[in-house]
Amino acid sequence: ACGLTVSACASADTTRSGFLSDYSQLQPRTDTVRAKVAQHRNPQLLAPIEAVWIEPTVLVGDIGDGFSDEEKTVITQEIDRRLCFALSGRFDIAPQPDPSAGRLRAAASRVRPTNAVGSSASAVANFFIPGPLGVRVPGSTGGLAAEAELLTPDGQQAAAVVWARDAQVVGTESPSLSRIGDAHQLTGAFADIVADAVTPEGRPKRDNNGEDPCARFGPRIRPEGFITRAITGLYTPELSGGTAQPSAEPAPEERPDENRPD
């Protein structure tokens, strides 16, 4: 069986981890090509939500073998960072939990490791065959599966997403010597799908008056990452995302959540 995005299978799978408060209304999306997506939207519940608190992303299920605590933290904090960037143009981003704000919960449910040897070979090949799309060694690509939901201030599920995607043999994800290289790059694709699912239809782009509501998650652009990729052909998560720092938020099991099933 393919499991959750992370096997040798050619396509990803939206297996449910049990993280979301409700899966019963999820429907598969048919307009996505590289990712498998199931989502639910309640326009009436979404419309009044103007501000969102982004809970620290957690890990659920069998994430994958051999990942260090540091690697796991880099993945979850990059999901936080990307979600904030994607949502900040449509919502006010609450700097702390706010009873009047919606609550965005997210979890990484599976990480498929990137193969360093295959990535090295891919980087060499792409050096000699430049172009907008890179070519990867089959079997060397990684992947990511994740879930998210937006809850109203009173705890109702306004929108939910179950998402999974593997890096492609021919695609835009750069090879990496890091085991989390592909998963790290795919966090942006996940965040874009989540933002699309939770944004009320027709909502105009929000003006933040020159202030970055996502500054606490790290810079939006890391020039050192672009430079390293241009020179070596390799993606380096440590130079391309936010800095991994211990979260001040208690872990989910340390705080009650009336919306989680028993």
PDB file of C-alpha atoms in Angstrom:
ATOM      1  CA  ALA A   1       0.000   0.000   0.000  1.00  0.00           C
ATOM      2  CA  CYS A   2       1.123   3.572  -0.619  1.00  0.00           C
ATOM      3  CA  GLY A   3       0.436   4.805   2.894  1.00  0.00           C
ATOM      4  CA  LEU A   4       0.647   8.567   3.291  1.00  0.00           C
ATOM      5  CA  THR A   5       2.502  10.344   0.484  1.00  0.00           C
ATOM      6  CA  VAL A   6       5.615   8.581   1.497  1.00  0.00           C
ATOM      7  CA  SER A   7       6.308   5.418  -0.323  1.00  0.00           C
ATOM      8  CA  ALA A   8       7.774   4.495  -3.648  1.00  0.00           C
ATOM      9  CA  CYS A   9       4.355   5.033  -5.204  1.00  0.00           C
ATOM     10  CA  ALA A  10       4.087   7.500  -8.057  1.00  0.00           C
ATOM     11  CA  SER A  11       1.353   9.590  -6.483  1.00  0.00           C
ATOM     12  CA  ALA A  12       0.549  10.865  -3.026  1.00  0.00           C
ATOM     13  CA  ASP A  13      -2.363   9.715  -0.880  1.00  0.00           C
ATOM     14  CA  THR A  14      -4.620  11.713   1.443  1.00  0.00           C
ATOM     15  CA  THR A  15      -4.860   9.186   4.261  1.00  0.00           C
ATOM     16  CA  ARG A  16      -6.451  10.704   7.384  1.00  0.00           C
ATOM     17  CA  SER A  17      -4.302  10.930  10.513  1.00  0.00           C
ATOM     18  CA  GLY A  18      -7.029  11.669  13.083  1.00  0.00           C
ATOM     19  CA  PHE A  19      -5.672  15.168  13.787  1.00  0.00           C
ATOM     20  CA  LEU A  20      -8.634  17.145  12.473  1.00  0.00           C
ATOM     21  CA  SER A  21     -11.716  17.679  14.623  1.00  0.00           C
ATOM     22  CA  ASP A  22     -13.959  16.422  11.787  1.00  0.00           C
ATOM     23  CA  TYR A  23     -13.345  14.534   8.533  1.00  0.00           C
ATOM     24  CA  SER A  24     -16.934  13.780   7.611  1.00  0.00           C
ATOM     25  CA  GLN A  25     -17.417  16.625   5.113  1.00  0.00           C
ATOM     26  CA  LEU A  26     -14.111  16.405   3.254  1.00  0.00           C
ATOM     27  CA  GLN A  27     -14.392  16.061  -0.521  1.00  0.00           C
ATOM     28  CA  PRO A  28     -11.549  15.325  -2.966  1.00  0.00           C
ATOM     29  CA  ARG A  29     -10.428  18.186  -5.186  1.00  0.00           C
ATOM     30  CA  THR A  30     -10.177  17.334  -8.878  1.00  0.00           C
ATOM     31  CA  ASP A  31      -8.378  20.508 -10.023  1.00  0.00           C
ATOM     32  CA  THR A  32      -4.952  19.634  -8.616  1.00  0.00           C
ATOM     33  CA  VAL A  33      -2.328  17.776 -10.648  1.00  0.00           C
ATOM     34  CA  ARG A  34       0.751  17.145  -8.507  1.00  0.00           C
ATOM     35  CA  ALA A  35      -0.924  16.945  -5.107  1.00  0.00           C
ATOM     36  CA  LYS A  36      -3.765  14.900  -3.655  1.00  0.00           C
ATOM     37  CA  VAL A  37      -6.160  17.162  -1.769  1.00  0.00           C
ATOM     38  CA  ALA A  38      -9.399  16.685   0.130  1.00  0.00           C
ATOM     39  CA  GLN A  39     -11.057  19.745   1.606  1.00  0.00           C
ATOM     40  CA  HIS A  40     -14.159  21.208   3.196  1.00  0.00           C
ATOM     41  CA  ARG A  41     -15.358  24.828   3.226  1.00  0.00           C
ATOM     42  CA  ASN A  42     -18.323  26.393   5.012  1.00  0.00           C
ATOM     43  CA  PRO A  43     -18.752  29.857   3.423  1.00  0.00           C
ATOM     44  CA  GLN A  44     -21.162  31.027   6.123  1.00  0.00           C
ATOM     45  CA  LEU A  45     -18.693  30.226   8.907  1.00  0.00           C
ATOM     46  CA  LEU A  46     -15.699  31.601   7.003  1.00  0.00           C
ATOM     47  CA  ALA A  47     -17.201  34.978   6.093  1.00  0.00           C
ATOM     48  CA  PRO A  48     -17.106  36.625   9.560  1.00  0.00           C
ATOM     49  CA  ILE A  49     -13.519  35.582  10.344  1.00  0.00           C
ATOM     50  CA  GLU A  50     -11.229  38.602   9.968  1.00  0.00           C
ATOM     51  CA  ALA A  51      -8.316  37.586  12.208  1.00  0.00           C
ATOM     52  CA  VAL A  52      -6.499  34.276  12.598  1.00  0.00           C
ATOM     53  CA  TRP A  53      -4.248  32.863  15.290  1.00  0.00           C
ATOM     54  CA  ILE A  54      -1.820  30.307  13.819  1.00  0.00           C
ATOM     55  CA  GLU A  55      -1.182  27.563  16.339  1.00  0.00           C
ATOM     56  CA  PRO A  56       2.321  26.046  16.245  1.00  0.00           C
ATOM     57  CA  THR A  57       2.299  23.137  13.792  1.00  0.00           C
ATOM     58  CA  VAL A  58       2.643  19.692  15.354  1.00  0.00           C
ATOM     59  CA  LEU A  59       3.708  16.250  14.153  1.00  0.00           C
ATOM     60  CA  VAL A  60       1.236  13.376  14.159  1.00  0.00           C
ATOM     61  CA  GLY A  61       1.464   9.718  13.241  1.00  0.00           C
ATOM     62  CA  ASP A  62       4.492   7.959  11.816  1.00  0.00           C
ATOM     63  CA  ILE A  63       6.487  10.921  10.518  1.00  0.00           C
ATOM     64  CA  GLY A  64       9.340   8.842   9.138  1.00  0.00           C
ATOM     65  CA  ASP A  65      12.431   6.994  10.250  1.00  0.00           C
ATOM     66  CA  GLY A  66      15.620   8.595  11.490  1.00  0.00           C
ATOM     67  CA  PHE A  67      14.642  12.260  11.608  1.00  0.00           C
ATOM     68  CA  SER A  68      16.291  14.249  14.386  1.00  0.00           C
ATOM     69  CA  ASP A  69      14.376  16.551  16.711  1.00  0.00           C
ATOM     70  CA  GLU A  70      16.064  19.479  14.961  1.00  0.00           C
ATOM     71  CA  GLU A  71      14.884  18.310  11.533  1.00  0.00           C
ATOM     72  CA  LYS A  72      11.339  17.867  12.806  1.00  0.00           C
ATOM     73  CA  THR A  73      11.380  21.344  14.325  1.00  0.00           C
ATOM     74  CA  VAL A  74      12.652  22.874  11.083  1.00  0.00           C
ATOM     75  CA  ILE A  75       9.745  21.258   9.201  1.00  0.00           C
ATOM     76  CA  THR A  76       7.009  22.351  11.613  1.00  0.00           C
ATOM     77  CA  GLN A  77       8.315  25.891  11.933  1.00  0.00           C
ATOM     78  CA  GLU A  78       8.625  26.235   8.171  1.00  0.00           C
ATOM     79  CA  ILE A  79       4.960  25.218   7.881  1.00  0.00           C
ATOM     80  CA  ASP A  80       4.108  27.947  10.439  1.00  0.00           C
ATOM     81  CA  ARG A  81       6.130  30.477   8.450  1.00  0.00           C
ATOM     82  CA  ARG A  82       4.604  29.571   5.112  1.00  0.00           C
ATOM     83  CA  LEU A  83       1.065  29.524   6.496  1.00  0.00           C
ATOM     84  CA  CYS A  84       1.546  33.019   7.903  1.00  0.00           C
ATOM     85  CA  PHE A  85       2.859  34.339   4.589  1.00  0.00           C
ATOM     86  CA  ALA A  86      -0.032  32.783   2.686  1.00  0.00           C
ATOM     87  CA  LEU A  87      -2.721  33.992   5.092  1.00  0.00           C
ATOM     88  CA  SER A  88      -1.433  37.483   5.890  1.00  0.00           C
ATOM     89  CA  GLY A  89      -2.778  38.961   2.657  1.00  0.00           C
ATOM     90  CA  ARG A  90      -6.344  37.927   3.512  1.00  0.00           C
ATOM     91  CA  PHE A  91      -6.558  37.976   7.332  1.00  0.00           C
ATOM     92  CA  ASP A  92      -5.200  39.906  10.268  1.00  0.00           C
ATOM     93  CA  ILE A  93      -2.613  37.638  11.907  1.00  0.00           C
ATOM     94  CA  ALA A  94      -3.118  37.567  15.663  1.00  0.00           C
ATOM     95  CA  PRO A  95       0.254  37.733  17.499  1.00  0.00           C
ATOM     96  CA  GLN A  96      -1.104  35.550  20.304  1.00  0.00           C
ATOM     97  CA  PRO A  97      -4.189  33.446  21.039  1.00  0.00           C
ATOM     98  CA  ASP A  98      -7.263  35.657  20.800  1.00  0.00           C
ATOM     99  CA  PRO A  99     -10.806  34.562  21.723  1.00  0.00           C
ATOM    100  CA  SER A 100     -12.213  36.722  18.927  1.00  0.00           C
ATOM    101  CA  ALA A 101      -9.962  35.251  16.213  1.00  0.00           C
ATOM    102  CA  GLY A 102     -10.249  32.094  14.172  1.00  0.00           C
ATOM    103  CA  ARG A 103      -7.806  29.328  15.076  1.00  0.00           C
ATOM    104  CA  LEU A 104      -5.672  27.719  12.368  1.00  0.00           C
ATOM    105  CA  ARG A 105      -4.406  24.268  13.389  1.00  0.00           C
ATOM    106  CA  ALA A 106      -1.932  22.328  11.251  1.00  0.00           C
ATOM    107  CA  ALA A 107      -0.001  19.082  11.478  1.00  0.00           C
ATOM    108  CA  ALA A 108       2.601  17.287   9.396  1.00  0.00           C
ATOM    109  CA  SER A 109       1.509  13.680   9.175  1.00  0.00           C
ATOM    110  CA  ARG A 110       4.255  12.134   7.052  1.00  0.00           C
ATOM    111  CA  VAL A 111       7.680  13.117   5.725  1.00  0.00           C
ATOM    112  CA  ARG A 112       9.372  11.179   2.951  1.00  0.00           C
ATOM    113  CA  PRO A 113      13.143  11.672   3.120  1.00  0.00           C
ATOM    114  CA  THR A 114      15.167  13.068   0.247  1.00  0.00           C
ATOM    115  CA  ASN A 115      18.002  10.823  -0.929  1.00  0.00           C
ATOM    116  CA  ALA A 116      21.334  12.682  -0.766  1.00  0.00           C
ATOM    117  CA  VAL A 117      23.176  10.471  -3.264  1.00  0.00           C
ATOM    118  CA  GLY A 118      20.455  10.826  -5.872  1.00  0.00           C
ATOM    119  CA  SER A 119      20.282  14.565  -5.221  1.00  0.00           C
ATOM    120  CA  SER A 120      24.002  14.947  -5.849  1.00  0.00           C
ATOM    121  CA  ALA A 121      23.671  13.204  -9.196  1.00  0.00           C
ATOM    122  CA  SER A 122      20.653  15.358 -10.052  1.00  0.00           C
ATOM    123  CA  ALA A 123      22.551  18.561  -9.253  1.00  0.00           C
ATOM    124  CA  VAL A 124      25.364  17.537 -11.596  1.00  0.00           C
ATOM    125  CA  ALA A 125      22.942  16.655 -14.399  1.00  0.00           C
ATOM    126  CA  ASN A 126      21.035  19.917 -14.023  1.00  0.00           C
ATOM    127  CA  PHE A 127      24.289  21.880 -14.229  1.00  0.00           C
ATOM    128  CA  PHE A 128      24.870  20.531 -17.722  1.00  0.00           C
ATOM    129  CA  ILE A 129      21.189  20.708 -18.724  1.00  0.00           C
ATOM    130  CA  PRO A 130      19.972  24.068 -17.391  1.00  0.00           C
ATOM    131  CA  GLY A 131      16.332  25.047 -17.618  1.00  0.00           C
ATOM    132  CA  PRO A 132      13.277  26.143 -15.617  1.00  0.00           C
ATOM    133  CA  LEU A 133      12.478  22.561 -14.586  1.00  0.00           C
ATOM    134  CA  GLY A 134      15.007  20.324 -12.880  1.00  0.00           C
ATOM    135  CA  VAL A 135      15.465  16.609 -13.465  1.00  0.00           C
ATOM    136  CA  ARG A 136      15.712  14.298 -10.469  1.00  0.00           C
ATOM    137  CA  VAL A 137      16.952  10.736 -10.151  1.00  0.00           C
ATOM    138  CA  PRO A 138      13.908   8.409  -9.836  1.00  0.00           C
ATOM    139  CA  GLY A 139      13.549   7.154  -6.286  1.00  0.00           C
ATOM    140  CA  SER A 140      15.543  10.022  -4.789  1.00  0.00           C
ATOM    141  CA  THR A 141      12.694  12.468  -4.210  1.00  0.00           C
ATOM    142  CA  GLY A 142      11.002  13.127  -0.895  1.00  0.00           C
ATOM    143  CA  GLY A 143       7.513  14.242   0.043  1.00  0.00           C
ATOM    144  CA  LEU A 144       5.214  15.727   2.637  1.00  0.00           C
ATOM    145  CA  ALA A 145       1.688  15.091   3.904  1.00  0.00           C
ATOM    146  CA  ALA A 146      -0.095  17.557   6.152  1.00  0.00           C
ATOM    147  CA  GLU A 147      -3.500  18.572   7.432  1.00  0.00           C
ATOM    148  CA  ALA A 148      -5.045  21.847   8.596  1.00  0.00           C
ATOM    149  CA  GLU A 149      -8.328  23.283   9.754  1.00  0.00           C
ATOM    150  CA  LEU A 150      -9.669  26.727  10.552  1.00  0.00           C
ATOM    151  CA  LEU A 151     -11.926  26.836  13.580  1.00  0.00           C
ATOM    152  CA  THR A 152     -14.303  29.687  14.371  1.00  0.00           C
ATOM    153  CA  PRO A 153     -13.892  31.490  17.717  1.00  0.00           C
ATOM    154  CA  ASP A 154     -16.563  29.193  19.168  1.00  0.00           C
ATOM    155  CA  GLY A 155     -14.809  26.058  17.912  1.00  0.00           C
ATOM    156  CA  GLN A 156     -16.748  25.134  14.751  1.00  0.00           C
ATOM    157  CA  GLN A 157     -14.811  23.809  11.767  1.00  0.00           C
ATOM    158  CA  ALA A 158     -15.073  26.475   9.058  1.00  0.00           C
ATOM    159  CA  ALA A 159     -12.651  24.784   6.648  1.00  0.00           C
ATOM    160  CA  ALA A 160     -10.356  21.771   6.556  1.00  0.00           C
ATOM    161  CA  VAL A 161      -7.668  20.366   4.257  1.00  0.00           C
ATOM    162  CA  VAL A 162      -5.921  17.014   3.974  1.00  0.00           C
ATOM    163  CA  TRP A 163      -2.999  17.354   1.557  1.00  0.00           C
ATOM    164  CA  ALA A 164      -0.168  15.185   0.263  1.00  0.00           C
ATOM    165  CA  ARG A 165       2.476  15.660  -2.396  1.00  0.00           C
ATOM    166  CA  ASP A 166       5.753  14.094  -3.487  1.00  0.00           C
ATOM    167  CA  ALA A 167       8.522  15.992  -5.237  1.00  0.00           C
ATOM    168  CA  GLN A 168       8.512  15.221  -8.947  1.00  0.00           C
ATOM    169  CA  VAL A 169      11.250  13.613 -11.025  1.00  0.00           C
ATOM    170  CA  VAL A 170      10.765  16.550 -13.425  1.00  0.00           C
ATOM    171  CA  GLY A 171       9.664  19.602 -11.502  1.00  0.00           C
ATOM    172  CA  THR A 172      10.485  22.747  -9.591  1.00  0.00           C
ATOM    173  CA  GLU A 173      11.830  21.193  -6.376  1.00  0.00           C
ATOM    174  CA  SER A 174      15.624  21.391  -6.279  1.00  0.00           C
ATOM    175  CA  PRO A 175      17.748  18.409  -5.182  1.00  0.00           C
ATOM    176  CA  SER A 176      19.077  18.613  -1.647  1.00  0.00           C
ATOM    177  CA  LEU A 177      21.658  16.898   0.536  1.00  0.00           C
ATOM    178  CA  SER A 178      19.287  17.321   3.477  1.00  0.00           C
ATOM    179  CA  ARG A 179      16.891  14.482   4.308  1.00  0.00           C
ATOM    180  CA  ILE A 180      14.150  17.095   4.737  1.00  0.00           C
ATOM    181  CA  GLY A 181      15.056  19.062   1.592  1.00  0.00           C
ATOM    182  CA  ASP A 182      11.986  18.177  -0.475  1.00  0.00           C
ATOM    183  CA  ALA A 183       9.541  18.277   2.429  1.00  0.00           C
ATOM    184  CA  HIS A 184      10.853  21.717   3.371  1.00  0.00           C
ATOM    185  CA  GLN A 185      10.296  23.025  -0.161  1.00  0.00           C
ATOM    186  CA  LEU A 186       6.793  21.549  -0.313  1.00  0.00           C
ATOM    187  CA  THR A 187       5.604  23.447   2.777  1.00  0.00           C
ATOM    188  CA  GLY A 188       4.879  26.431   0.531  1.00  0.00           C
ATOM    189  CA  ALA A 189       2.597  24.397  -1.732  1.00  0.00           C
ATOM    190  CA  PHE A 190       0.701  23.120   1.315  1.00  0.00           C
ATOM    191  CA  ALA A 191       0.301  26.648   2.713  1.00  0.00           C
ATOM    192  CA  ASP A 192      -1.056  27.940  -0.597  1.00  0.00           C
ATOM    193  CA  ILE A 193      -3.722  25.215  -0.691  1.00  0.00           C
ATOM    194  CA  VAL A 194      -4.700  25.941   2.916  1.00  0.00           C
ATOM    195  CA  ALA A 195      -4.944  29.680   2.249  1.00  0.00           C
ATOM    196  CA  ASP A 196      -7.139  29.013  -0.777  1.00  0.00           C
ATOM    197  CA  ALA A 197      -9.427  26.761   1.261  1.00  0.00           C
ATOM    198  CA  VAL A 198      -9.899  29.074   4.255  1.00  0.00           C
ATOM    199  CA  THR A 199     -10.185  32.458   2.498  1.00  0.00           C
ATOM    200  CA  PRO A 200     -13.768  33.707   2.024  1.00  0.00           C
ATOM    201  CA  GLU A 201     -14.625  34.074  -1.647  1.00  0.00           C
ATOM    202  CA  GLY A 202     -14.176  37.586  -2.958  1.00  0.00           C
ATOM    203  CA  ARG A 203     -12.202  38.858   0.032  1.00  0.00           C
ATOM    204  CA  PRO A 204      -9.869  41.675  -1.128  1.00  0.00           C
ATOM    205  CA  LYS A 205      -6.140  41.666  -0.434  1.00  0.00           C
ATOM    206  CA  ARG A 206      -5.323  43.181   2.943  1.00  0.00           C
ATOM    207  CA  ASP A 207      -2.994  46.175   3.358  1.00  0.00           C
ATOM    208  CA  ASN A 208      -0.650  45.708   6.316  1.00  0.00           C
ATOM    209  CA  ASN A 209       0.547  49.338   6.144  1.00  0.00           C
ATOM    210  CA  GLY A 210       4.129  48.358   5.495  1.00  0.00           C
ATOM    211  CA  GLU A 211       4.378  46.151   8.595  1.00  0.00           C
ATOM    212  CA  ASP A 212       5.076  42.433   8.320  1.00  0.00           C
ATOM    213  CA  PRO A 213       2.716  40.508  10.624  1.00  0.00           C
ATOM    214  CA  CYS A 214       4.836  37.385  10.016  1.00  0.00           C
ATOM    215  CA  ALA A 215       8.204  38.832  11.080  1.00  0.00           C
ATOM    216  CA  ARG A 216       8.323  36.568  14.140  1.00  0.00           C
ATOM    217  CA  PHE A 217       8.456  33.523  11.850  1.00  0.00           C
ATOM    218  CA  GLY A 218      11.589  34.687  10.060  1.00  0.00           C
ATOM    219  CA  PRO A 219      12.351  36.652   6.869  1.00  0.00           C
ATOM    220  CA  ARG A 220      10.254  36.182   3.753  1.00  0.00           C
ATOM    221  CA  ILE A 221      13.354  36.122   1.536  1.00  0.00           C
ATOM    222  CA  ARG A 222      16.689  34.445   2.314  1.00  0.00           C
ATOM    223  CA  PRO A 223      19.220  35.664  -0.292  1.00  0.00           C
ATOM    224  CA  GLU A 224      21.839  33.221   0.957  1.00  0.00           C
ATOM    225  CA  GLY A 225      19.568  30.327   0.023  1.00  0.00           C
ATOM    226  CA  PHE A 226      19.112  31.599  -3.542  1.00  0.00           C
ATOM    227  CA  ILE A 227      22.838  32.184  -3.930  1.00  0.00           C
ATOM    228  CA  THR A 228      23.733  28.716  -2.646  1.00  0.00           C
ATOM    229  CA  ARG A 229      21.207  27.081  -4.966  1.00  0.00           C
ATOM    230  CA  ALA A 230      22.459  29.082  -7.952  1.00  0.00           C
ATOM    231  CA  ILE A 231      26.071  28.041  -7.310  1.00  0.00           C
ATOM    232  CA  THR A 232      25.642  24.418  -6.249  1.00  0.00           C
ATOM    233  CA  GLY A 233      22.243  23.455  -7.677  1.00  0.00           C
ATOM    234  CA  LEU A 234      21.279  22.223  -4.198  1.00  0.00           C
ATOM    235  CA  TYR A 235      18.553  23.385  -1.840  1.00  0.00           C
ATOM    236  CA  THR A 236      19.648  24.002   1.756  1.00  0.00           C
ATOM    237  CA  PRO A 237      16.789  24.222   4.300  1.00  0.00           C
ATOM    238  CA  GLU A 238      18.996  25.924   6.893  1.00  0.00           C
ATOM    239  CA  LEU A 239      19.620  28.797   4.462  1.00  0.00           C
ATOM    240  CA  SER A 240      16.147  28.956   2.947  1.00  0.00           C
ATOM    241  CA  GLY A 241      13.634  29.061   5.802  1.00  0.00           C
ATOM    242  CA  GLY A 242      13.101  30.374   9.295  1.00  0.00           C
ATOM    243  CA  THR A 243      15.413  29.619  12.192  1.00  0.00           C
ATOM    244  CA  ALA A 244      14.350  26.669  14.316  1.00  0.00           C
ATOM    245  CA  GLN A 245      13.604  27.882  17.829  1.00  0.00           C
ATOM    246  CA  PRO A 246      11.799  26.084  20.681  1.00  0.00           C
ATOM    247  CA  SER A 247       8.152  27.044  20.698  1.00  0.00           C
ATOM    248  CA  ALA A 248       6.741  28.737  23.778  1.00  0.00           C
ATOM    249  CA  GLU A 249       3.395  27.074  23.162  1.00  0.00           C
ATOM    250  CA  PRO A 250       2.650  23.931  25.189  1.00  0.00           C
ATOM    251  CA  ALA A 251       2.303  20.736  23.216  1.00  0.00           C
ATOM    252  CA  PRO A 252      -1.279  19.753  22.301  1.00  0.00           C
ATOM    253  CA  GLU A 253      -1.337  16.952  24.834  1.00  0.00           C
ATOM    254  CA  GLU A 254      -0.476  19.473  27.574  1.00  0.00           C
ATOM    255  CA  ARG A 255      -3.479  21.702  26.952  1.00  0.00           C
ATOM    256  CA  PRO A 256      -7.148  20.761  26.705  1.00  0.00           C
ATOM    257  CA  ASP A 257      -8.865  21.061  23.358  1.00  0.00           C
ATOM    258  CA  GLU A 258     -12.589  20.678  23.411  1.00  0.00           C
ATOM    259  CA  ASN A 259     -12.639  20.272  19.635  1.00  0.00           C
ATOM    260  CA  ARG A 260     -10.487  17.162  19.504  1.00  0.00           C
ATOM    261  CA  PRO A 261     -12.294  13.806  19.481  1.00  0.00           C
ATOM    262  CA  ASP A 262     -11.751  11.530  22.481  1.00  0.00           C
TER     263      ASP A 262
END
